[in-house]
């Protein structure tokens, strides 16, 4: 099982809406960047209390990647931040 399959399996097992789990992979800073997106209701389940669940996922992924000589990073994409509307910088050019 490679790192991508492991992350997909674990994420789908954690959430209530496994059909809404998506994973985007890119190369960043000499490592593979995994961007995990889940439904808005499931973000808390993937992050966990005080980030314990996501830190455990990162530990597992790093251990699996290290066996094959890779470096990985995991980020959880949270649309709730964007839906709430990020603060907009004031426009002083008037």
Coordinates of N, CA and C in Angstrom, one line a residue:
X1 N 0.9 -1.2 0.0 CA 0.0 0.0 0.0 C 0.9 1.2 0.0
X2 N 0.7 2.1 -1.0 CA 1.5 3.3 -1.0 C 0.9 4.4 -0.1
X3 N 1.5 5.5 0.0 CA 1.1 6.6 0.9 C -0.2 7.2 0.5
X4 N -0.5 7.4 -0.8 CA -1.7 7.9 -1.2 C -2.9 7.0 -0.9
X5 N -2.7 5.7 -1.1 CA -3.8 4.7 -0.7 C -4.0 4.7 0.8
X6 N -2.9 4.8 1.5 CA -3.1 4.8 3.0 C -3.9 6.0 3.5
X7 N -3.5 7.1 3.0 CA -4.3 8.3 3.4 C -5.7 8.3 3.0
X8 N -6.0 7.8 1.8 CA -7.4 7.7 1.3 C -8.2 6.7 2.2
X9 N -7.6 5.6 2.5 CA -8.2 4.6 3.4 C -8.5 5.2 4.8
X10 N -7.5 5.8 5.4 CA -7.7 6.3 6.7 C -8.7 7.5 6.8
X11 N -8.6 8.4 5.8 CA -9.6 9.5 5.8 C -11.0 9.0 5.6
X12 N -11.2 8.1 4.7 CA -12.6 7.6 4.5 C -13.1 6.8 5.7
X13 N -12.2 6.2 6.4 CA -12.7 5.5 7.6 C -13.0 6.4 8.8
X14 N -12.5 7.6 8.8 CA -12.7 8.6 9.9 C -14.0 9.4 9.7
X15 N -14.4 9.6 8.5 CA -15.5 10.6 8.2 C -16.9 9.9 8.0
X16 N -17.9 10.7 8.1 CA -19.3 10.2 7.9 C -19.7 10.2 6.4
X17 N -19.0 11.1 5.6 CA -19.3 11.2 4.2 C -18.1 10.8 3.4
X18 N -17.7 9.5 3.3 CA -16.5 9.1 2.6 C -16.5 9.4 1.1
X19 N -17.7 9.6 0.5 CA -17.8 9.9 -0.9 C -17.3 11.3 -1.2
X20 N -17.2 12.1 -0.2 CA -16.8 13.5 -0.4 C -15.3 13.8 0.0
X21 N -14.6 12.7 0.2 CA -13.2 12.8 0.4 C -12.5 12.9 -0.9
X22 N -11.6 14.0 -1.0 CA -10.8 14.1 -2.2 C -9.4 14.5 -1.8
X23 N -8.5 14.1 -2.6 CA -7.1 14.2 -2.3 C -6.4 14.8 -3.6
X24 N -5.7 15.9 -3.3 CA -4.9 16.5 -4.4 C -3.4 16.4 -4.0
X25 N -2.6 16.0 -4.9 CA -1.2 15.8 -4.7 C -0.4 16.7 -5.6
X26 N 0.6 17.3 -5.0 CA 1.5 18.2 -5.8 C 2.9 18.1 -5.1
X27 N 3.9 18.6 -5.9 CA 5.3 18.7 -5.4 C 5.5 20.1 -4.8
X28 N 6.0 20.1 -3.6 CA 6.3 21.4 -2.9 C 7.5 21.3 -2.0
X29 N 8.5 22.1 -2.2 CA 9.7 22.2 -1.4 C 10.4 20.8 -1.2
X30 N 10.5 20.1 -2.3 CA 11.2 18.8 -2.2 C 10.4 17.7 -1.6
X31 N 9.1 17.9 -1.4 CA 8.3 16.9 -0.7 C 7.0 16.8 -1.5
X32 N 6.3 15.7 -1.3 CA 4.9 15.5 -1.9 C 4.0 16.1 -0.9
X33 N 3.2 17.1 -1.4 CA 2.2 17.7 -0.6 C 0.8 17.1 -0.9
X34 N 0.2 16.6 0.2 CA -1.1 16.0 0.1 C -2.1 17.0 0.7
X35 N -3.1 17.4 -0.1 CA -4.1 18.3 0.3 C -5.4 17.5 0.4
X36 N -5.9 17.3 1.6 CA -7.0 16.5 1.9 C -8.3 17.4 2.1
X37 N -9.3 17.1 1.3 CA -10.5 17.9 1.4 C -11.7 16.9 1.8
X38 N -12.4 17.3 2.8 CA -13.6 16.5 3.3 C -14.8 17.4 3.4
X39 N -15.9 16.8 3.6 CA -17.1 17.7 3.8 C -17.0 18.6 5.0
X40 N -17.7 19.7 5.0 CA -17.6 20.7 6.1 C -17.9 20.0 7.4
X41 N -18.9 19.1 7.4 CA -19.2 18.4 8.7 C -18.1 17.5 9.2
X42 N -17.3 17.1 8.4 CA -16.2 16.1 8.7 C -14.9 16.7 9.0
X43 N -14.7 18.0 8.9 CA -13.4 18.6 9.1 C -12.9 18.3 10.5
X44 N -13.8 18.5 11.5 CA -13.5 18.3 12.9 C -13.0 16.9 13.2
X45 N -13.6 15.9 12.5 CA -13.3 14.5 12.7 C -11.9 14.2 12.2
X46 N -11.5 14.9 11.1 CA -10.2 14.6 10.6 C -9.1 15.4 11.4
X47 N -9.4 16.5 11.9 CA -8.5 17.3 12.6 C -8.3 16.8 14.1
X48 N -9.5 16.5 14.7 CA -9.5 15.9 16.0 C -9.3 17.0 17.1
X49 N -9.5 16.6 18.3 CA -9.3 17.5 19.4 C -7.8 18.0 19.5
X50 N -7.6 19.3 19.5 CA -6.3 19.9 19.6 C -5.4 19.4 18.5
X51 N -6.0 18.9 17.4 CA -5.2 18.5 16.2 C -4.5 17.1 16.4
X52 N -5.0 16.3 17.4 CA -4.4 15.0 17.6 C -4.6 14.1 16.5
X53 N -5.7 14.0 15.9 CA -6.0 13.1 14.8 C -5.1 13.4 13.5
X54 N -5.1 14.7 13.2 CA -4.3 15.1 12.0 C -2.8 14.8 12.3
X55 N -2.4 15.1 13.5 CA -1.0 14.8 13.8 C -0.6 13.3 13.7
X56 N -1.6 12.5 14.2 CA -1.4 11.0 14.1 C -1.3 10.6 12.6
X57 N -2.2 11.2 11.8 CA -2.2 10.9 10.3 C -0.8 11.3 9.7
X58 N -0.3 12.5 10.1 CA 1.0 12.9 9.6 C 2.1 12.0 10.0
X59 N 2.0 11.5 11.2 CA 3.0 10.6 11.7 C 3.0 9.3 10.9
X60 N 1.8 8.7 10.7 CA 1.7 7.5 9.9 C 2.2 7.7 8.5
X61 N 1.8 8.8 7.9 CA 2.2 9.1 6.5 C 3.7 9.3 6.4
X62 N 4.3 10.0 7.3 CA 5.8 10.2 7.3 C 6.5 8.8 7.5
X63 N 6.0 8.0 8.3 CA 6.6 6.7 8.5 C 6.5 5.8 7.2
X64 N 5.3 5.8 6.6 CA 5.1 5.1 5.4 C 6.0 5.7 4.2
X65 N 6.1 7.0 4.2 CA 6.9 7.6 3.1 C 8.4 7.4 3.3
X66 N 8.8 7.4 4.5 CA 10.2 7.2 4.8 C 10.7 5.8 4.4
X67 N 9.9 4.8 4.4 CA 10.3 3.5 4.0 C 10.7 3.5 2.5
X68 N 10.1 4.4 1.7 CA 10.4 4.5 0.3 C 11.3 5.7 0.0
X69 N 11.8 6.3 1.0 CA 12.7 7.4 0.8 C 12.1 8.7 0.4
X70 N 10.8 8.9 0.6 CA 10.0 10.1 0.3 C 9.9 11.0 1.5
X71 N 9.6 12.3 1.2 CA 9.1 13.2 2.2 C 7.7 13.7 1.8
X72 N 6.9 13.7 2.8 CA 5.5 14.1 2.6 C 5.0 15.2 3.6
X73 N 4.0 15.9 3.1 CA 3.4 16.9 4.0 C 1.9 16.7 3.8
X74 N 1.1 16.9 4.9 CA -0.3 16.8 4.8 C -1.0 18.1 5.3
X75 N -1.9 18.6 4.4 CA -2.7 19.8 4.8 C -4.1 19.4 4.6
X76 N -4.9 19.9 5.6 CA -6.4 19.7 5.5 C -7.0 21.0 5.0
X77 N -7.7 20.9 3.9 CA -8.4 22.1 3.3 C -9.7 22.3 4.0
X78 N -9.9 23.5 4.4 CA -11.1 23.8 5.2 C -11.9 24.9 4.5
X79 N -13.0 24.6 3.8 CA -13.8 25.6 3.1 C -14.6 26.4 4.0
X80 N -14.7 26.0 5.3 CA -15.5 26.8 6.2 C -14.9 28.2 6.5
X81 N -13.5 28.2 6.4 CA -12.9 29.5 6.6 C -13.2 30.5 5.4
X82 N -13.2 29.9 4.2 CA -13.5 30.7 3.0 C -15.0 31.1 3.0
X83 N -15.8 30.2 3.4 CA -17.3 30.5 3.3 C -17.7 31.6 4.3
X84 N -17.0 31.6 5.4 CA -17.3 32.7 6.4 C -16.9 34.0 5.9
X85 N -16.0 34.1 5.0 CA -15.5 35.3 4.5 C -14.3 35.8 5.2
X86 N -13.2 35.7 4.6 CA -12.0 36.1 5.3 C -12.0 37.6 5.3
X87 N -11.4 38.2 6.4 CA -11.4 39.7 6.4 C -10.7 40.3 5.2
X88 N -11.3 41.3 4.7 CA -10.8 42.0 3.6 C -10.0 43.2 4.0
X89 N -8.8 43.4 3.4 CA -8.0 44.6 3.8 C -8.7 45.8 3.4
X90 N -8.7 46.9 4.2 CA -9.4 48.1 3.8 C -8.7 48.8 2.6
X91 N -9.5 49.4 1.9 CA -9.0 50.1 0.7 C -8.8 51.6 1.0
X92 N -7.6 52.0 1.2 CA -7.2 53.3 1.6 C -7.0 54.3 0.4
X93 N -7.1 53.7 -0.8 CA -6.8 54.5 -2.0 C -8.1 55.2 -2.5
X94 N -8.5 56.3 -1.8 CA -9.7 57.0 -2.2 C -9.4 58.4 -2.6

